[in-house]
Coordinates of C-alpha atoms in Angstrom, one line a residue:
D417 CA 36.5 5.5 6.7
E418 CA 35.5 3.5 9.7
E419 CA 33.9 6.6 11.3
F420 CA 32.0 7.3 8.2
D421 CA 30.8 3.7 7.9
E422 CA 29.6 3.9 11.5
L423 CA 27.8 7.2 10.7
C424 CA 26.1 5.8 7.7
F425 CA 24.9 2.8 9.7
E426 CA 23.5 5.1 12.5
F427 CA 21.6 7.1 9.8
G428 CA 20.0 3.9 8.4
L429 CA 22.3 3.7 5.3
E430 CA 25.0 1.3 4.4
L431 CA 28.5 2.1 3.1
D432 CA 28.7 -0.7 0.5
E433 CA 32.3 -0.3 -0.5
I434 CA 35.2 2.1 -0.8
T435 CA 36.5 1.9 -4.3
S436 CA 37.7 4.1 -7.2
E437 CA 36.9 4.3 -10.9
K438 CA 40.1 2.4 -11.6
D439 CA 39.2 -0.5 -9.3
I440 CA 35.7 -0.7 -10.8
I441 CA 36.9 -0.8 -14.4
S442 CA 39.7 -3.3 -13.6
K443 CA 37.2 -5.6 -11.9
E444 CA 34.7 -5.5 -14.8
K445 CA 37.0 -5.3 -17.8
G446 CA 40.5 -6.2 -16.6
E447 CA 43.7 -4.2 -15.7
E448 CA 44.5 -3.2 -19.3
K449 CA 41.3 -1.2 -19.7
A450 CA 41.7 0.5 -16.4
K451 CA 44.9 2.3 -17.3
G452 CA 44.5 6.1 -17.1
A453 CA 41.3 5.9 -15.1
S454 CA 40.9 8.0 -12.0
D455 CA 42.3 6.9 -8.6
V456 CA 40.1 9.2 -6.6
I457 CA 38.4 7.3 -3.7
L458 CA 34.7 6.7 -4.2
Y459 CA 32.2 5.8 -1.5
K460 CA 29.4 3.4 -2.7
I461 CA 26.5 4.1 -0.4
D462 CA 23.3 2.1 -0.3
V463 CA 20.3 4.4 0.0
P464 CA 16.8 3.0 0.7
A465 CA 14.6 3.2 -2.4
N466 CA 12.1 5.5 -0.7
R467 CA 14.6 8.2 0.3
Y468 CA 14.8 10.3 -2.9
D469 CA 16.3 13.2 -0.8
L470 CA 19.5 11.2 -0.2
L471 CA 20.2 10.4 -3.9
C472 CA 22.7 13.3 -4.4
L473 CA 25.6 14.6 -2.4
E474 CA 23.8 17.8 -1.5
G475 CA 20.8 16.0 0.1
L476 CA 23.0 13.3 1.7
V477 CA 25.3 15.9 3.3
R478 CA 22.4 18.0 4.4
G479 CA 20.7 15.0 6.0
L480 CA 23.8 13.9 7.8
Q481 CA 24.6 17.5 9.0
V482 CA 21.0 17.8 10.5
F483 CA 21.4 14.3 12.0
K484 CA 24.7 15.3 13.7
E485 CA 22.9 18.5 14.8
R486 CA 25.5 20.7 13.1
I487 CA 22.9 22.7 11.1
N488 CA 19.2 23.3 11.4
L489 CA 17.0 22.0 8.7
P490 CA 16.7 24.7 6.0
R491 CA 13.2 26.1 5.3
Y492 CA 12.4 25.8 1.6
E493 CA 10.6 28.8 0.2
K494 CA 8.9 29.4 -3.1
I495 CA 8.9 32.9 -4.5
I496 CA 5.9 33.8 -6.6
P497 CA 7.0 36.4 -9.2
A498 CA 5.0 39.6 -9.8
E499 CA 2.0 39.4 -12.1
G500 CA 3.1 38.7 -15.7
E501 CA 6.8 38.3 -14.9
G502 CA 6.8 34.6 -14.0
Q503 CA 7.3 31.7 -16.4
R504 CA 4.2 29.9 -17.8
L505 CA 3.9 26.4 -19.2
I506 CA 0.7 25.9 -21.3
V507 CA -0.5 22.3 -21.7
T508 CA -2.5 21.6 -24.8
E509 CA -5.2 18.9 -25.1
Q510 CA -3.1 17.0 -27.6
T511 CA -1.0 15.7 -24.8
A512 CA -3.9 14.0 -23.1
Q513 CA -3.5 10.7 -24.9
I514 CA 0.2 10.3 -24.3
R515 CA 1.7 12.3 -21.4
P516 CA -1.0 14.5 -19.9
H517 CA 0.8 16.0 -16.9
A518 CA 3.4 18.7 -16.6
V519 CA 4.9 20.7 -13.7
A520 CA 7.7 23.4 -13.8
A521 CA 9.9 25.6 -11.7
V522 CA 12.8 28.0 -12.0
L523 CA 16.1 28.1 -10.1
R524 CA 17.2 31.8 -10.2
N525 CA 20.8 33.1 -10.0
I526 CA 22.3 29.7 -9.4
T527 CA 26.1 29.1 -9.4
F528 CA 27.4 25.9 -10.9
T529 CA 30.8 24.4 -10.6
K530 CA 32.0 21.2 -12.3
D531 CA 31.1 19.1 -9.3
R532 CA 27.7 20.7 -8.7
Y533 CA 26.8 20.4 -12.4
D534 CA 27.8 16.7 -12.4
S535 CA 25.7 16.1 -9.3
F536 CA 22.8 17.9 -10.9
I537 CA 22.8 15.7 -13.9
D538 CA 23.5 12.6 -11.8
L539 CA 20.4 13.2 -9.6
Q540 CA 18.2 13.5 -12.6
E541 CA 19.5 10.1 -13.8
K542 CA 19.0 8.4 -10.5
L543 CA 15.4 9.8 -10.2
H544 CA 14.7 8.6 -13.8
Q545 CA 15.7 5.1 -12.9
N546 CA 14.0 5.0 -9.5
I547 CA 10.7 6.9 -8.9
C548 CA 10.3 7.7 -12.6
R549 CA 10.4 4.0 -13.4
K550 CA 12.9 4.4 -16.3
R551 CA 11.1 7.6 -17.4
A552 CA 7.8 5.8 -18.0
L553 CA 6.0 7.8 -15.2
V554 CA 8.0 11.0 -15.3
A555 CA 10.7 12.6 -17.4
I556 CA 12.8 15.5 -16.2
G557 CA 14.0 18.3 -18.5
T558 CA 16.4 21.1 -17.3
H559 CA 17.1 24.1 -19.5
D560 CA 19.1 27.3 -19.6
L561 CA 16.4 29.9 -19.2
D562 CA 18.4 32.7 -20.7
T563 CA 18.5 31.0 -24.1
I564 CA 14.7 30.9 -24.5
S565 CA 11.7 33.1 -23.8
G566 CA 8.4 32.0 -22.4
P567 CA 5.5 31.3 -22.3
F568 CA 6.3 27.6 -23.1
T569 CA 3.9 25.2 -24.7
F570 CA 3.7 21.5 -24.0
T571 CA 1.9 19.8 -26.9
A572 CA 2.0 16.7 -29.0
K573 CA 2.7 16.6 -32.8
A574 CA 3.1 14.0 -35.6
P575 CA 6.8 12.8 -35.6
S576 CA 7.4 14.3 -39.1
E577 CA 6.4 17.8 -37.9
I578 CA 8.9 17.9 -35.1
K579 CA 12.4 19.1 -36.1
F580 CA 15.2 20.2 -33.8
K581 CA 18.8 19.7 -33.0
P582 CA 19.1 17.1 -30.2
L583 CA 21.5 17.5 -27.2
N584 CA 25.1 17.2 -28.2
Q585 CA 24.4 16.6 -31.9
S586 CA 25.6 18.8 -34.8
Q587 CA 22.6 19.0 -37.0
E588 CA 18.8 19.1 -37.0
Y589 CA 16.7 15.9 -37.3
T590 CA 13.0 15.2 -37.4
A591 CA 11.5 13.1 -34.5
S592 CA 11.4 10.0 -36.7
Q593 CA 15.1 10.4 -37.6
I594 CA 15.9 10.9 -33.9
M595 CA 14.3 7.6 -33.1
D596 CA 16.5 5.9 -35.7
L597 CA 19.6 7.8 -34.5
Y598 CA 19.2 6.6 -30.9
R599 CA 18.2 3.0 -31.7
T600 CA 21.8 2.0 -31.3
D601 CA 22.5 4.4 -28.4
S602 CA 23.3 2.2 -25.3
H603 CA 21.7 4.7 -23.0
L604 CA 18.7 6.2 -24.8
R605 CA 17.5 3.2 -26.8
H606 CA 15.8 1.9 -23.6
Y607 CA 13.3 4.8 -23.6
L608 CA 12.3 4.8 -27.3
H609 CA 9.5 2.3 -26.7
L610 CA 7.7 4.7 -24.4
I611 CA 6.4 6.9 -27.3
E612 CA 7.7 5.1 -30.5
N613 CA 4.3 3.6 -31.6
K614 CA 2.2 6.6 -30.7
P615 CA 0.7 8.8 -33.6
R616 CA 2.0 11.9 -31.9
Y617 CA 5.1 12.6 -29.9
P618 CA 5.1 15.0 -26.9
V619 CA 7.2 18.2 -27.4
I620 CA 7.8 21.5 -25.5
Y621 CA 8.3 24.8 -27.4
D622 CA 9.1 28.3 -26.3
S623 CA 7.3 31.4 -27.6
N624 CA 9.7 31.5 -30.7
G625 CA 9.1 27.9 -31.6
V626 CA 12.5 26.7 -30.2
V627 CA 12.2 23.1 -29.0
L628 CA 13.2 22.7 -25.4
S629 CA 12.7 18.9 -25.3
M630 CA 11.0 15.9 -26.7
P631 CA 10.1 14.0 -23.5
P632 CA 10.9 11.3 -22.4
I633 CA 13.7 10.9 -25.0
I634 CA 16.0 13.9 -25.3
N635 CA 16.4 17.7 -24.7
G636 CA 17.1 20.2 -27.4
D637 CA 20.8 21.3 -27.8
H638 CA 19.7 25.0 -27.8
T639 CA 18.8 25.1 -24.1
K640 CA 21.8 23.0 -23.0
I641 CA 23.0 23.9 -19.4
S642 CA 26.6 24.8 -19.0
L643 CA 28.8 25.8 -16.0
N644 CA 28.0 29.5 -16.9
T645 CA 24.2 28.9 -16.7
R646 CA 22.6 31.3 -14.2
N647 CA 18.9 30.5 -14.5
V648 CA 17.5 27.0 -14.8
F649 CA 14.1 26.2 -16.1
I650 CA 13.0 22.7 -14.8
E651 CA 10.0 20.9 -16.4
C652 CA 8.8 17.4 -15.5
T653 CA 6.2 15.8 -17.8
G654 CA 4.6 12.4 -17.1
T655 CA 1.7 10.1 -16.7
D656 CA 1.6 10.3 -12.9
I657 CA 1.0 13.8 -11.5
T658 CA 1.9 12.8 -7.9
K659 CA 5.3 11.4 -8.9
A660 CA 5.9 14.4 -11.1
K661 CA 5.3 16.8 -8.2
I662 CA 7.7 14.7 -6.0
V663 CA 10.4 14.7 -8.6
L664 CA 10.1 18.5 -9.1
D665 CA 10.2 19.1 -5.3
I666 CA 13.3 16.9 -5.0
M667 CA 15.2 18.6 -7.9
V668 CA 14.5 22.2 -6.6
T669 CA 15.1 21.5 -2.9
M670 CA 18.4 19.8 -3.5
F671 CA 19.9 22.4 -5.7
S672 CA 18.3 25.6 -4.4
E673 CA 21.2 25.9 -1.9
Y674 CA 23.4 27.1 -4.8
C675 CA 21.0 30.0 -5.6
E676 CA 21.9 33.6 -4.7
K677 CA 19.2 33.4 -2.0
P678 CA 19.8 29.8 -0.8
F679 CA 16.8 27.5 -0.5
T680 CA 14.4 29.7 -2.6
V681 CA 12.7 28.6 -5.7
E682 CA 10.9 30.7 -8.2
A683 CA 7.5 29.4 -9.0
A684 CA 6.1 28.8 -12.4
E685 CA 2.5 28.7 -13.6
V686 CA 1.1 25.7 -15.4
V687 CA -2.1 26.3 -17.5
Y688 CA -4.2 23.2 -18.2
P689 CA -6.3 22.6 -21.3
N690 CA -9.5 23.3 -19.4
G691 CA -8.1 26.8 -18.6
K692 CA -7.3 26.2 -14.9
T693 CA -3.9 27.3 -13.7
H694 CA -1.7 25.8 -11.0
I695 CA 1.5 27.1 -9.3
Y696 CA 4.4 24.7 -9.0
P697 CA 6.5 23.6 -7.2
E698 CA 4.1 22.9 -4.4
L699 CA 6.8 22.6 -1.7
A700 CA 4.1 21.6 0.7
Y701 CA 4.8 21.4 4.4
R702 CA 2.2 19.4 6.4
T703 CA 1.9 18.5 10.1
E704 CA 1.0 15.2 11.6
K705 CA 0.3 14.4 15.2
V706 CA 1.7 11.3 16.8
K707 CA 1.4 10.0 20.4
P708 CA 4.7 9.6 22.2
E709 CA 3.5 6.4 23.9
H710 CA 2.6 5.0 20.4
I711 CA 6.2 5.6 19.3
N712 CA 7.7 4.1 22.5
K713 CA 5.5 1.0 22.3
K714 CA 6.2 0.3 18.7
I715 CA 10.0 0.6 19.1
G716 CA 10.2 -0.9 22.5
I717 CA 11.8 2.0 24.3
S718 CA 10.7 4.5 27.0
E719 CA 11.8 8.0 26.0
T720 CA 10.2 11.3 27.2
P721 CA 8.1 13.2 24.6
S722 CA 10.7 16.0 24.3
S723 CA 13.6 13.6 23.6
L724 CA 11.4 11.8 21.0
A725 CA 10.7 15.2 19.4
K726 CA 14.5 15.9 19.4
L727 CA 15.2 12.4 17.7
L728 CA 12.6 13.2 15.0
S729 CA 14.1 16.7 14.4
R730 CA 17.5 15.0 13.8
M731 CA 15.8 13.0 11.0
C732 CA 14.7 16.2 9.1
L733 CA 11.2 16.0 10.7
K734 CA 11.0 19.1 12.7
S735 CA 9.0 18.2 15.8
H736 CA 7.7 19.7 19.1
V737 CA 5.6 18.5 22.0
T738 CA 2.0 19.9 22.2
G739 CA -0.8 19.6 24.7
N740 CA 0.7 18.7 28.1
G741 CA 3.1 16.2 26.4
N742 CA 0.2 14.1 25.0
H743 CA 1.2 14.6 21.4
I744 CA 4.2 15.3 19.2
E745 CA 3.5 17.6 16.3
V746 CA 5.7 16.6 13.4
E747 CA 6.3 18.8 10.3
I748 CA 6.9 16.8 7.1
P749 CA 9.1 18.8 4.7
P750 CA 8.6 18.6 0.9
T751 CA 11.8 16.5 0.7
R752 CA 10.1 13.6 2.6
A753 CA 7.5 12.2 0.2
D754 CA 8.2 8.8 1.9
I755 CA 6.3 9.8 5.1
I756 CA 2.9 8.4 4.3
H757 CA 1.8 6.9 7.6
A758 CA 2.5 7.2 11.3
C759 CA 4.7 4.1 11.1
D760 CA 7.1 6.0 8.8
I761 CA 7.6 8.5 11.6
V762 CA 8.1 5.7 14.1
E763 CA 10.7 4.2 11.9
D764 CA 12.7 7.5 11.7
A765 CA 12.5 7.8 15.5
A766 CA 13.9 4.3 15.8
I767 CA 16.8 5.1 13.4
A768 CA 17.7 8.3 15.3
Y769 CA 17.5 6.4 18.6
G770 CA 19.8 3.8 17.1
Y771 CA 18.8 0.2 16.4
N772 CA 21.8 -1.0 18.4
N773 CA 20.6 0.9 21.4
I774 CA 17.2 -0.8 21.6
Q775 CA 17.4 -3.3 24.4
M776 CA 16.8 -6.9 23.4
V777 CA 14.1 -8.5 25.4
I778 CA 12.4 -11.8 25.4
P779 CA 9.0 -11.4 23.8
K780 CA 6.0 -11.3 26.2
T781 CA 4.3 -14.1 24.3
Y782 CA 5.4 -17.5 25.5
T783 CA 5.7 -20.0 22.7
I784 CA 7.8 -23.2 22.1
A785 CA 8.8 -23.9 18.5
N786 CA 8.3 -27.4 17.3
Q787 CA 9.0 -29.3 14.1
L788 CA 6.1 -30.1 11.9
P789 CA 5.1 -33.7 12.8
L790 CA 5.0 -34.8 9.1
N791 CA 8.6 -33.4 8.6
K792 CA 9.8 -35.1 11.8
L793 CA 8.4 -38.4 10.6
T794 CA 10.0 -37.8 7.2
E795 CA 13.4 -37.1 8.8
L796 CA 13.3 -40.3 10.9
L797 CA 12.3 -42.4 7.9
R798 CA 15.1 -41.0 5.7
L799 CA 17.7 -42.0 8.2
D800 CA 16.4 -45.6 8.5
L801 CA 15.9 -46.1 4.8
A802 CA 19.5 -45.0 4.3
A803 CA 20.5 -47.5 7.0
A804 CA 18.7 -50.2 5.0
G805 CA 21.1 -49.6 2.2
F806 CA 19.1 -47.3 0.0
T807 CA 20.4 -44.0 -1.4
E808 CA 18.3 -40.9 -1.3
A809 CA 17.5 -39.0 -4.5
L810 CA 16.0 -35.6 -4.8
T811 CA 14.1 -35.1 -8.0
F812 CA 12.2 -32.2 -9.5
A813 CA 8.6 -31.6 -8.4
L814 CA 7.7 -30.7 -12.0
C815 CA 7.8 -33.1 -14.9
S816 CA 6.5 -33.6 -18.4
Q817 CA 3.0 -35.0 -19.1
E818 CA 4.6 -38.1 -20.7
D819 CA 6.5 -38.9 -17.5
I820 CA 3.4 -39.3 -15.3
A821 CA 0.9 -40.5 -17.9
D822 CA 2.1 -42.0 -21.3
K823 CA 5.3 -43.6 -19.9
L824 CA 3.4 -45.2 -17.1
G825 CA 0.6 -46.5 -19.4
M826 CA -2.0 -44.1 -18.1
D827 CA -4.2 -41.4 -19.6
I828 CA -3.3 -37.8 -18.5
S829 CA -6.9 -37.1 -17.5
A830 CA -6.9 -40.0 -15.0
T831 CA -3.8 -38.6 -13.2
N832 CA -5.7 -35.5 -11.8
A833 CA -2.5 -33.6 -12.4
V834 CA -2.0 -29.8 -11.8
R835 CA -0.8 -28.2 -15.1
I836 CA 1.3 -25.2 -15.6
A837 CA -0.5 -22.7 -17.9
N838 CA 2.6 -21.5 -19.8
P839 CA 5.5 -24.0 -19.3
K840 CA 8.9 -22.7 -20.3
T841 CA 10.1 -26.2 -21.3
A842 CA 8.6 -29.5 -22.2
E843 CA 10.3 -31.0 -19.1
F844 CA 8.3 -29.0 -16.7
Q845 CA 4.6 -29.1 -17.8
V846 CA 2.8 -30.6 -14.7
A847 CA 3.4 -31.1 -11.0
R848 CA 4.2 -34.7 -10.3
T849 CA 1.4 -37.0 -9.2
T850 CA 3.8 -39.9 -8.4
L851 CA 7.5 -40.1 -7.4
L852 CA 8.2 -43.2 -9.6
P853 CA 9.2 -41.3 -12.8
G854 CA 11.7 -39.2 -11.0
L855 CA 13.5 -42.2 -9.6
L856 CA 13.4 -44.1 -13.0
K857 CA 14.9 -41.0 -14.7
T858 CA 17.6 -40.9 -12.0
I859 CA 18.5 -44.5 -12.7
A860 CA 18.5 -43.8 -16.4
A861 CA 21.1 -41.0 -15.8
N862 CA 23.2 -43.4 -13.6
R863 CA 23.3 -46.5 -15.8
K864 CA 27.1 -46.5 -15.6
M865 CA 27.0 -47.1 -11.8
P866 CA 27.6 -50.6 -10.5
L867 CA 24.5 -52.7 -9.9
P868 CA 22.3 -53.1 -7.9
L869 CA 20.9 -49.5 -7.7
K870 CA 18.7 -49.0 -4.7
L871 CA 17.1 -45.5 -4.5
F872 CA 14.5 -43.9 -2.4
E873 CA 12.8 -40.5 -2.1
I874 CA 10.3 -39.0 0.4
S875 CA 8.7 -36.0 -1.0
D876 CA 5.4 -34.3 -1.9
I877 CA 3.2 -35.1 -4.8
V878 CA 0.4 -32.7 -6.0
V879 CA -3.1 -33.6 -7.1
K880 CA -6.1 -31.5 -7.9
D881 CA -8.6 -31.2 -5.1
P882 CA -11.7 -28.9 -5.6
N883 CA -12.4 -28.9 -1.8
T884 CA -9.3 -26.9 -0.9
D885 CA -8.9 -23.1 -1.2
V886 CA -6.2 -23.4 -3.8
G887 CA -7.8 -26.3 -5.7
A888 CA -4.9 -28.7 -5.1
R889 CA -3.5 -30.8 -2.3
N890 CA 0.0 -32.1 -1.4
Y891 CA 0.6 -35.7 -0.2
R892 CA 3.9 -36.8 1.4
R893 CA 4.9 -40.1 -0.3
L894 CA 7.7 -42.6 0.1
C895 CA 9.0 -44.2 -3.0
A896 CA 11.8 -46.8 -3.3
I897 CA 13.2 -48.7 -6.3
Y898 CA 15.5 -51.7 -6.7
Y899 CA 17.2 -52.1 -10.1
N900 CA 19.3 -55.2 -10.9
K901 CA 19.7 -58.2 -13.2
S902 CA 16.7 -59.8 -11.4
P903 CA 13.6 -57.9 -10.3
G904 CA 14.3 -58.4 -6.6
F905 CA 10.6 -58.1 -5.5
E906 CA 11.6 -59.7 -2.2
I907 CA 14.0 -56.8 -1.4
I908 CA 11.3 -54.2 -1.9
H909 CA 8.8 -56.3 0.1
G910 CA 11.4 -56.6 2.8
L911 CA 11.8 -52.8 2.8
L912 CA 8.0 -52.4 3.2
D913 CA 8.1 -54.7 6.2
R914 CA 11.0 -52.8 7.7
V915 CA 9.2 -49.4 7.3
M916 CA 6.1 -50.9 9.0
Q917 CA 8.3 -52.3 11.8
L918 CA 9.7 -48.8 12.4
L919 CA 6.2 -47.3 12.4
E920 CA 5.2 -50.0 14.9
V921 CA 2.4 -51.3 12.6
P922 CA 1.9 -55.0 13.0
P923 CA 1.3 -57.3 10.0
N924 CA -2.3 -58.2 10.6
E925 CA -5.7 -57.1 9.3
E926 CA -7.4 -55.6 12.4
N927 CA -5.0 -52.8 13.3
G928 CA -2.0 -53.5 11.2
Y929 CA -1.1 -53.7 7.5
T930 CA -1.8 -56.2 4.8
I931 CA -1.0 -56.6 1.1
K932 CA -3.5 -57.8 -1.5
A933 CA -3.0 -58.8 -5.2
A934 CA -3.9 -55.9 -7.5
E935 CA -3.4 -54.5 -11.0
G936 CA -1.5 -51.3 -11.8
T937 CA -0.7 -50.0 -15.3
A938 CA 2.9 -49.4 -14.3
F939 CA 3.4 -52.9 -12.9
F940 CA 3.8 -56.4 -14.4
P941 CA 0.5 -58.3 -14.4
G942 CA 0.3 -60.7 -11.4
R943 CA 3.4 -59.1 -9.9
C944 CA 1.6 -56.2 -8.2
A945 CA 0.1 -55.7 -4.7
E946 CA -1.8 -53.0 -3.0
V947 CA -0.8 -52.1 0.6
F948 CA -3.6 -51.5 3.1
A949 CA -3.0 -50.0 6.5
K950 CA -5.1 -48.1 9.1
G951 CA -8.1 -49.3 7.1
Q952 CA -7.2 -47.6 3.9
S953 CA -5.2 -48.2 0.7
I954 CA -1.9 -46.4 1.1
G955 CA 0.0 -47.4 -2.1
K956 CA 1.4 -50.2 -4.2
L957 CA 4.4 -52.3 -4.6
G958 CA 5.5 -54.7 -7.4
V959 CA 7.7 -55.4 -10.4
V960 CA 7.7 -52.6 -12.9
H961 CA 6.2 -53.4 -16.3
P962 CA 8.8 -54.0 -19.1
D963 CA 7.1 -51.4 -21.3
V964 CA 7.6 -48.8 -18.6
I965 CA 11.3 -49.8 -18.2
T966 CA 12.0 -49.4 -22.0
K967 CA 10.1 -46.1 -22.1
F968 CA 12.5 -44.7 -19.5
E969 CA 15.5 -46.1 -21.5
L970 CA 16.4 -48.8 -19.0
T971 CA 17.4 -52.3 -19.8
M972 CA 17.2 -54.3 -16.5
P973 CA 14.1 -55.4 -14.5
C974 CA 13.3 -53.4 -11.4
S975 CA 10.7 -53.4 -8.6
A976 CA 9.3 -50.5 -6.8
L977 CA 7.2 -49.4 -3.8
E978 CA 5.3 -46.2 -3.4
I979 CA 3.2 -45.4 -0.3
N980 CA 1.6 -42.4 1.3
I981 CA 3.1 -41.8 4.8
E982 CA 0.6 -39.2 6.0
P983 CA -1.7 -41.7 7.8
F984 CA 1.2 -42.6 10.2
V985 CA 1.8 -39.2 11.5

């Protein structure tokens, strides 16, 4: 197990856990339900979402064998049958509105066993969930070719006109009845919405009118694959032709190893509504050129071109050095649709080299990290406010419109608040423009605590600002509140003096701070002052208005201070 874990890591995968069916069921549903379940050891392996070729045992084993250099990468071949002998899939124009694309292929003389069959079905399911985006982009159908006769027709008909026996059902249903039948099916009901409201449903027939499938919902029972199936007809229909080609390539490359002639696939012809024909699967090999120094530089290693080519060949990318070692020519097999750019090739070289083998070096750029000055000031102030006997509160940055406007005796338009377009709850409608409501709500929630309550918060508020690129601006504010049987204005005033003392701002007009009588809707008339420092107004302090106190469901008087600390950075 440890060796395999190590191998997975080297190959760029992760062995998630070693478990069994019994363990999984007992974890999810309890020990009782797990009785009788299999004890066979299962490996749960995490595969990157772009590696479709590792989603089944066949592909994974093949990839690991090539990586360990035990086998050479197989060459996938398509065999084009003699004129008139191959399978044809005719696409009609009715499909254009709903699922316009189709591709097909045949696996000849294949030998299934129980395990191979399970893996075959399982791969389809994994592809459906992953690249097919829950069958929205592509749906895969696999059929026993000996039970049907071509050419096949992919068309779209009204639901009432389609009638067939769905997979594993005992009788025939019309398409509308099938929809009702599967509405309660835990697995298939998730796909019904893809075609449910369309006037026509897609359907594939053979030359005798036998229904192969109604993509993306269900296959017909007639063409069901069993362990005795020798020839498999694979069709992929969808709304994205590129993804359909990739899915078909993966299906045939993974399972062609069980054909009589391993790694060969019989091609099928698809006829489009405009009369054009195309042979699938494409199984396209292509070559890319990469410079060895580019790979070395990007990874931070210094390997010779030939050893880089060998590393890439171990990752199923057959490579050789060309032109005096200036280039590496890389052949991308049809299984590797994830290789889009040179950096994908570099990544594979890095995996084969081994991430743990790359030497750690100090970056060439010389930088020294530093705390943001505003945050540094905030941290220092928090410590000293706590030392002054105040308790820190952390409140939500979002609040309701009432909190910042109505309850403070202001109009919402005057607050310049940033609104959320589709708020989930009434509590979170706007970004706060002041810290005061948050602290008042905190006191309301802690009325049972012994008096006096002394709270503070240093956080950001948000206001609209048309001059910034995002249309809003944050300001770091300090807010403190004192709640007791008497207002305690002198305590809040004392706190302001202490903060200014810490910031080394003297109490004078020239280059220090002063307070001047002012009016504020949230404060008691004649009990409010504006704080001036650095030649600008930085905030207010005062006794909170009785109306504000009752609106926040409080019963005692309180005084508050709220200032902007950014001028002091």
